[in-house]
Coordinates of C-alpha atoms in Angstrom, one line a residue:
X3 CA 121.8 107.7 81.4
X4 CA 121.3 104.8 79.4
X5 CA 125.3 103.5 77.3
X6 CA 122.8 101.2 75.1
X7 CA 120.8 103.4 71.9
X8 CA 117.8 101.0 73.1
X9 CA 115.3 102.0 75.4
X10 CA 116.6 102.3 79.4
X11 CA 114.2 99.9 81.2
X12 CA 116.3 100.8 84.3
X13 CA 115.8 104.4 83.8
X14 CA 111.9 103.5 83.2
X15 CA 111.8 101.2 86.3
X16 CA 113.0 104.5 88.2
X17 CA 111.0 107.1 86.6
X18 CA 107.7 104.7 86.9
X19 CA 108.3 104.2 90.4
X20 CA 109.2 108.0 91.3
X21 CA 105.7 108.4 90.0
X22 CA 104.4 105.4 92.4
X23 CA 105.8 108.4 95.2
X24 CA 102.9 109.9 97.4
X25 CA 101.7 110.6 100.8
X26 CA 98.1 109.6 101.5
X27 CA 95.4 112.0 103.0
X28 CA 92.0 112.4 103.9
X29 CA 88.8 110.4 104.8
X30 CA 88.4 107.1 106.5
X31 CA 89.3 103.7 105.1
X32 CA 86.3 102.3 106.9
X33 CA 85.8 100.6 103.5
X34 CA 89.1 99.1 103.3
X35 CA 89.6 98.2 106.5
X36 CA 86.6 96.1 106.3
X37 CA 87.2 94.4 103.2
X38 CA 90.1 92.4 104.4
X39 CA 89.7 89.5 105.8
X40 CA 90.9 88.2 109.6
X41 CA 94.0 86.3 109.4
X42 CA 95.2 83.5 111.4
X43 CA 98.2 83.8 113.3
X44 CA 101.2 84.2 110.5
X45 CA 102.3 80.5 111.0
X46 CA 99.4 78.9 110.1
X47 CA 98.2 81.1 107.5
X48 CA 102.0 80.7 105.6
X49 CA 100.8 76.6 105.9
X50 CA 97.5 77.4 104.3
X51 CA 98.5 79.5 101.4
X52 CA 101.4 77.2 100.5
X53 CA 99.3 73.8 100.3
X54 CA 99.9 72.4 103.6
X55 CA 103.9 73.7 104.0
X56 CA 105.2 76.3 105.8
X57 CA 107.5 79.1 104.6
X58 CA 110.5 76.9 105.7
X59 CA 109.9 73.8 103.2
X60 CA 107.2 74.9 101.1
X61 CA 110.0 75.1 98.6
X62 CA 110.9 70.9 98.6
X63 CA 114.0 72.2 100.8
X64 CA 114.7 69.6 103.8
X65 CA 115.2 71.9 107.1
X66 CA 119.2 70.9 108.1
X67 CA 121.3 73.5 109.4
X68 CA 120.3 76.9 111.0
X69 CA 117.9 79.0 108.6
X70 CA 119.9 81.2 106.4
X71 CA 117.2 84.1 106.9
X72 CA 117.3 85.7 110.3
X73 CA 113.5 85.6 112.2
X74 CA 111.5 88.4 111.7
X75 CA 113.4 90.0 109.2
X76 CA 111.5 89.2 105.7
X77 CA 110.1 92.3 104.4
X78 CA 108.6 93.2 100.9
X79 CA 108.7 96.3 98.5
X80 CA 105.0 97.3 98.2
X81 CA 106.2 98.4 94.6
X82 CA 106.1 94.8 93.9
X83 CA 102.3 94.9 94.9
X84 CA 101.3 98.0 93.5
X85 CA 98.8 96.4 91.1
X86 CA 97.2 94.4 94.1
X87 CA 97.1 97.3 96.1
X88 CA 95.4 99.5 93.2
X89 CA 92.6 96.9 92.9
X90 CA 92.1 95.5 96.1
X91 CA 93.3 98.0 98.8
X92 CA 96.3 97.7 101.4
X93 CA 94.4 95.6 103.9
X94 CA 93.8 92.3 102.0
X95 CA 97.5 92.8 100.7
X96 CA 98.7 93.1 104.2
X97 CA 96.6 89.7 105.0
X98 CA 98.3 87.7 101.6
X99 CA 101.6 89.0 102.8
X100 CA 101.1 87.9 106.5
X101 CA 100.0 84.7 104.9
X102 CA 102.8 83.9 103.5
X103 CA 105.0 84.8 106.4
X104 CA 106.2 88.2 105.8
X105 CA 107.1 90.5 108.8
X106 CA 108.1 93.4 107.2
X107 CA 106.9 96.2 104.3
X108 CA 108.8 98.7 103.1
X109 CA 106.8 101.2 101.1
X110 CA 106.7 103.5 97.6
X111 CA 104.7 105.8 98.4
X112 CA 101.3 106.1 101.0
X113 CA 98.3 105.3 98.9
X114 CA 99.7 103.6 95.4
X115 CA 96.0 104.2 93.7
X116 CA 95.0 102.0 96.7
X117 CA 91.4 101.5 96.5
X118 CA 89.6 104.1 99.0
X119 CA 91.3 106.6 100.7
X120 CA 93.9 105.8 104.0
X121 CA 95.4 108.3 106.1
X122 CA 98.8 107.4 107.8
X123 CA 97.8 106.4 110.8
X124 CA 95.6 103.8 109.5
X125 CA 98.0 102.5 107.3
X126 CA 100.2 102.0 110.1
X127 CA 97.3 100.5 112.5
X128 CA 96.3 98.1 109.6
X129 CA 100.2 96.9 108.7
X130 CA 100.2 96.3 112.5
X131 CA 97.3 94.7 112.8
X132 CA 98.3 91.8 109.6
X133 CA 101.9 91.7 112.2
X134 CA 103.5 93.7 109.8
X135 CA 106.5 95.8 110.8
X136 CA 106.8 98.9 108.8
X137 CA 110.0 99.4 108.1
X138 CA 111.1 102.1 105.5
X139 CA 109.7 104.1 102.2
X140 CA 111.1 105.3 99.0
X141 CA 110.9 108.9 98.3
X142 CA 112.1 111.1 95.1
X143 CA 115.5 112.8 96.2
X144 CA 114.7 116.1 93.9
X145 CA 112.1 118.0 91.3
X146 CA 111.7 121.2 89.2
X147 CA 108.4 121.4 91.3
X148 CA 108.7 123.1 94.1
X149 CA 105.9 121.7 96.0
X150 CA 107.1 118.1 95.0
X151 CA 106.6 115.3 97.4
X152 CA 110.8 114.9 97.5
X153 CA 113.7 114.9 100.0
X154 CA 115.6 118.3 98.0
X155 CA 111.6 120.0 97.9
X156 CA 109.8 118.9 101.0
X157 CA 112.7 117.6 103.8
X158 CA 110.3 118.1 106.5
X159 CA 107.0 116.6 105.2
X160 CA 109.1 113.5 104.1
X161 CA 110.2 113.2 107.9
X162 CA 107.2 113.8 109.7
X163 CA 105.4 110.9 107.4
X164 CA 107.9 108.5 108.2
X165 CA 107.6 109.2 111.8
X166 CA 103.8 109.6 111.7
X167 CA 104.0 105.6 110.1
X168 CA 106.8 104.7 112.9
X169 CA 109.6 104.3 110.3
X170 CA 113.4 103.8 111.5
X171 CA 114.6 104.2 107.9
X172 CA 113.5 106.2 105.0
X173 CA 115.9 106.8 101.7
X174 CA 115.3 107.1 98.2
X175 CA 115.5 104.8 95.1
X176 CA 116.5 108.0 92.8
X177 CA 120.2 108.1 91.8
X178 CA 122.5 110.6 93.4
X179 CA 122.9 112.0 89.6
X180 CA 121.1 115.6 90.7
X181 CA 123.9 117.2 89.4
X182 CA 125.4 114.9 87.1
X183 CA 128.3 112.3 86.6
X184 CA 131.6 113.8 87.3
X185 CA 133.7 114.0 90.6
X186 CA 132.1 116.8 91.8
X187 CA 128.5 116.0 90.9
X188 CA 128.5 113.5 93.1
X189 CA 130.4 115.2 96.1
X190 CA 127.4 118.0 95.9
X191 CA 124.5 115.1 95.5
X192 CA 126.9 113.4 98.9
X193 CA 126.3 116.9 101.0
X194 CA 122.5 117.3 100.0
X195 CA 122.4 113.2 101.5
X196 CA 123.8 113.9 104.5
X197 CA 121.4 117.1 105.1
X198 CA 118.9 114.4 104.7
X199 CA 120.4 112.3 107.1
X200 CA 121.7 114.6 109.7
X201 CA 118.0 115.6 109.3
X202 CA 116.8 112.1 109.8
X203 CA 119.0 111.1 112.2
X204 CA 117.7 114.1 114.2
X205 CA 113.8 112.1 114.4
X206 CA 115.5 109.0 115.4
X207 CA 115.7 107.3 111.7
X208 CA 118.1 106.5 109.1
X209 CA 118.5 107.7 105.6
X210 CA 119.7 105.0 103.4
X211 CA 120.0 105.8 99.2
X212 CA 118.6 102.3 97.1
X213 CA 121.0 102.0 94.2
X214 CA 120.5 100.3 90.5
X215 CA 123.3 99.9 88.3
X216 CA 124.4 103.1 86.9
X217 CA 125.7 103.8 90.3
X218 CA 128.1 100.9 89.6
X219 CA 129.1 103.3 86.5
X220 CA 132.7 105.7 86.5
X221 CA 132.8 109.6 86.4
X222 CA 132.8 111.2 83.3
X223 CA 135.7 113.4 84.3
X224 CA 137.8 110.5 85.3
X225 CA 137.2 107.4 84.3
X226 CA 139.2 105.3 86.9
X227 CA 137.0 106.5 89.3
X228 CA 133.7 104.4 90.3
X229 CA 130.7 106.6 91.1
X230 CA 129.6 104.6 93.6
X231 CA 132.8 104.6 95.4
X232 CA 132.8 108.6 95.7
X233 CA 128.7 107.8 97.0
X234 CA 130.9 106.0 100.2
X235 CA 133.6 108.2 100.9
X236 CA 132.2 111.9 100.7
X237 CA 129.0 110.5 103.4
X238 CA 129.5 110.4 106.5
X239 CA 128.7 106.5 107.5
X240 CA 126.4 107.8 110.5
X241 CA 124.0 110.0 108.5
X242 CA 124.1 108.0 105.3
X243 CA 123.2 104.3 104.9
X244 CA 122.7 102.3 101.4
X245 CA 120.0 99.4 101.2
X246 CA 121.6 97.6 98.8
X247 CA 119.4 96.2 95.4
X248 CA 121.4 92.8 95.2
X249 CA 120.0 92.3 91.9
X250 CA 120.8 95.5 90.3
X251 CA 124.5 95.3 91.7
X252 CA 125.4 91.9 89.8
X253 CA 124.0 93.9 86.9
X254 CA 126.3 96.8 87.9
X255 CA 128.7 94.4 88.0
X256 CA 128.1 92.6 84.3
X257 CA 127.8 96.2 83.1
X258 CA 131.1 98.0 84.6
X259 CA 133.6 95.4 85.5
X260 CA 135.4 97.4 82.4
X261 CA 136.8 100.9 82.5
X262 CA 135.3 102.8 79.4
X263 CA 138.5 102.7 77.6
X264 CA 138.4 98.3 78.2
X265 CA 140.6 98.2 81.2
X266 CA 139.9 95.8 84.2
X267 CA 137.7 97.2 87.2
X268 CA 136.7 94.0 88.5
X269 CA 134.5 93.7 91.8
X270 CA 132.2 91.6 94.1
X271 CA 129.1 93.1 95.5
X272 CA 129.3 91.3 98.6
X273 CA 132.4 93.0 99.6
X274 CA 130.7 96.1 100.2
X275 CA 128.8 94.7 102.3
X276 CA 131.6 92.9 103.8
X277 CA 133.9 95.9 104.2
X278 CA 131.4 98.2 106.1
X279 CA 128.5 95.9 107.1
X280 CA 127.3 99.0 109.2
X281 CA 126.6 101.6 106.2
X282 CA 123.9 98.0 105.3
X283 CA 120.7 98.2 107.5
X284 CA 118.4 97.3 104.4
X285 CA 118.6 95.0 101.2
X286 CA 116.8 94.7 98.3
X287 CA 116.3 90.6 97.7
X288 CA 116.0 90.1 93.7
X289 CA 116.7 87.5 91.3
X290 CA 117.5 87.1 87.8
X291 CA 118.6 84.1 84.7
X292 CA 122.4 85.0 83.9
X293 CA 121.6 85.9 79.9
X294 CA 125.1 87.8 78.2
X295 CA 122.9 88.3 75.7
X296 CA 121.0 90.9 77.5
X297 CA 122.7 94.2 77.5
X298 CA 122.1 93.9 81.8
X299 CA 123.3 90.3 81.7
X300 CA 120.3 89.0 83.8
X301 CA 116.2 88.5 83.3
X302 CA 114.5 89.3 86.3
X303 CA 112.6 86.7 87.7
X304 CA 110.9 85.3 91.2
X305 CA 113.5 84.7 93.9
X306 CA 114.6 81.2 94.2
X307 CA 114.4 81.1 90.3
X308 CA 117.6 82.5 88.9
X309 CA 121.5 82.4 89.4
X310 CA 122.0 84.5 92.6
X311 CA 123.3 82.6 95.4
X312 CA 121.4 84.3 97.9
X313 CA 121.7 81.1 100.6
X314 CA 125.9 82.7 100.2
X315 CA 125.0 86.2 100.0
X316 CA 122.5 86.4 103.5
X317 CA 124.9 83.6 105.2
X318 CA 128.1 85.9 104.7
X319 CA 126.3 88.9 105.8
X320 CA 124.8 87.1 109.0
X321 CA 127.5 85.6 110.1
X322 CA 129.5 88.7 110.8
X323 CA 129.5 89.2 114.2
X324 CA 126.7 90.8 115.7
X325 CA 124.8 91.1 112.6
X326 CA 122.6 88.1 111.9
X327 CA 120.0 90.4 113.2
X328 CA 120.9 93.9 112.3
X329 CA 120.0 93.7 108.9
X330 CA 116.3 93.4 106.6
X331 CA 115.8 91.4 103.6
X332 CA 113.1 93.2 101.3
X333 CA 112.0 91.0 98.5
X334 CA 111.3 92.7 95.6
X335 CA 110.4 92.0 91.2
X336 CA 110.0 95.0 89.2
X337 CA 107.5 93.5 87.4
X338 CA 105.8 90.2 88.4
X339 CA 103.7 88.1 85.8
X340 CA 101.8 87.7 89.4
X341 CA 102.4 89.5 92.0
X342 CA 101.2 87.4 94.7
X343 CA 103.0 83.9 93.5
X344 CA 105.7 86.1 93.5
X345 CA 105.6 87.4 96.9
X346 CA 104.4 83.8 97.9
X347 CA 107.1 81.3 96.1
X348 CA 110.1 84.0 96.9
X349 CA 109.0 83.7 101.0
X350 CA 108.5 80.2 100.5
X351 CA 112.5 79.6 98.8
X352 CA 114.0 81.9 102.1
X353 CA 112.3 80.8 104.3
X354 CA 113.8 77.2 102.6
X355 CA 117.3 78.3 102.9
X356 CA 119.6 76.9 105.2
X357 CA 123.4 76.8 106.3
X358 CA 125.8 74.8 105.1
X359 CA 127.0 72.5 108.0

């Protein structure tokens, strides 16, 4: 799907991480489970792991104002962690991330070549156990294989996972592309999604689709016409939420601010959010160095180091009325030189964030 003749590393990102996708089964995690060590209470564990600061002003950031991030609402993408997690097992991850004053995971997939074998309710015990609020999962949306572990293959495994680990949300990361990129494609991928969340909905959850920047792209069969826009209007806002990648809609936006034939099709990310703050529950929280010369206009790097204004972005969204706690901030890097700085210095620059007065 890529409009560049080089490699797609979006289109990798999202094939490497439908291959992440899996449900865990099997024998104890006795193993695991006692391999990671007892944390402290979250506070004092954050002050530890950041050299004597907490979360709030490990970052150099003087505490004025209200805190820009709501309380108890910084999750993480275990995607981000998925080489920690491979070597060390989910229970000494859960202890870094409770460390460094996380209260949320969302997952992508159940046992990410953790090391021993976890079933579900352990995984769910042990997030608990690190304060750890599981809160959603990425799942493929379809396969040629039957027996695939996807929403369009296996609808009712997929929900009785999620609600064996306690999730409220569970969605996909996979493009709603199924059937291609015209009008029509996209009003057929719009009915499977609200099967899925009609389905969901049902089990007392909420399907929500994670988009990258192709979304962001226009039909093939009419050009004036964003994809993503036709994602909105043909589901129905109660059975179909969007956690939006923040990161991967400024590259959206860098990519198709332009019609294909050079027009102007400018737009804001926030003002999705702004127009139907409701269709939001969940956000992906990535950063990235504004480089034009880079056909997706940013380099990915560790929150708190590039040019998203995430202090605006999370202070327009809570401010709405009634929402300062209905939403969850997910961090997330595709691909960390180290994922647990990462997951340390991006809690560390939230948790920093405050208000303007």
């Amino acid at each position: 799907m890529s409009r560049f003749s080089q490699p797609d590393p979006e289109l990798g990102h999202r094939l490497s991480r439908r291959g992440m996708l899996g449900v865990a089964a099997g024998a104890t995690a006795a193993a695991l489970l006692g391999a990671a060590a007892p944390a402290n209470a979250a506070t004092g564990n954050a002050t530890a792991a950041t050299g004597g600061a907490t979360p709030a002003t490990a970052s150099g950031t003087k505490g004025r104002g209200r805190p820009v991030l709501p309380p108890g609402r910084l999750g993480i993408q275990l995607y981000s962690l998925r080489d920690k997690v491979s070597t060390l097992g989910f229970g000494p991850v859960f202890a870094e991330l409770e460390r460094y004053g996380y209260d949320e995971v969302e997952f992508a997939g159940y046992t990410q070549g953790s090391a021993g074998p976890i079933t579900l309710a352990q995984l769910k015990r042990l997030a608990r156990n690190h304060g750890l609020n599981p809160i959603g999962s990425h799942v493929g949306y379809y396969s040629d294989d039957p027996n695939a572990y996807t929403f369009a293959q296996n609808l009712t495994k997929v929900l009785d996972d999620a609600q064996a680990l306690g999730l409220k949300h569970i969605g996909t990361a996979s493009g709603p592309f199924r059937y291609g990129s015209t009008v029509d494609a996209w009003k057929r991928a719009a009915e499977d999604f609200n099967t899925y969340g009609a389905a969901a909905r049902a089990r007392g959850m909420k399907f929500y689709q994670h988009n990258h920047s192709e979304e962001f792209s226009f039909a093939t069969d009419n050009p004036k016409v964003r994809l993503y826009d036709i994602l909105l209007k043909e589901t129905d806002p109660d059975l179909v939420h969007l956690e939006m990648d923040i990161y991967w809609a400024y590259v959206g936006q860098f990519r198709f601010s332009k019609r294909p034939d050079g027009t102007p099709a400018p737009f804001e990310p926030l003002n999705y959010v702004l127009r139907q703050p409701d269709r939001y529950p969940l956000f992906h929280v990535k950063d990235g160095e504004s480089d034009p010369s880079n056909p997706y206009g940013y380099n990915m790097t560790d929150v708190g180091d590039g040019d998203i204004d995430y202090q605006r972005f999370i202070s327009a969204v809570t401010r709405l009325r009634g929402h300062r706690m209905a939403h969850h901030w997910q961090a997330e890097h595709d691909n960390p030189a180290e994922s647990f700085t990462f997951a340390r210095r991006s809690s560390a620059h939230l948790h920093s964030l405050r208000e303007k007065c």
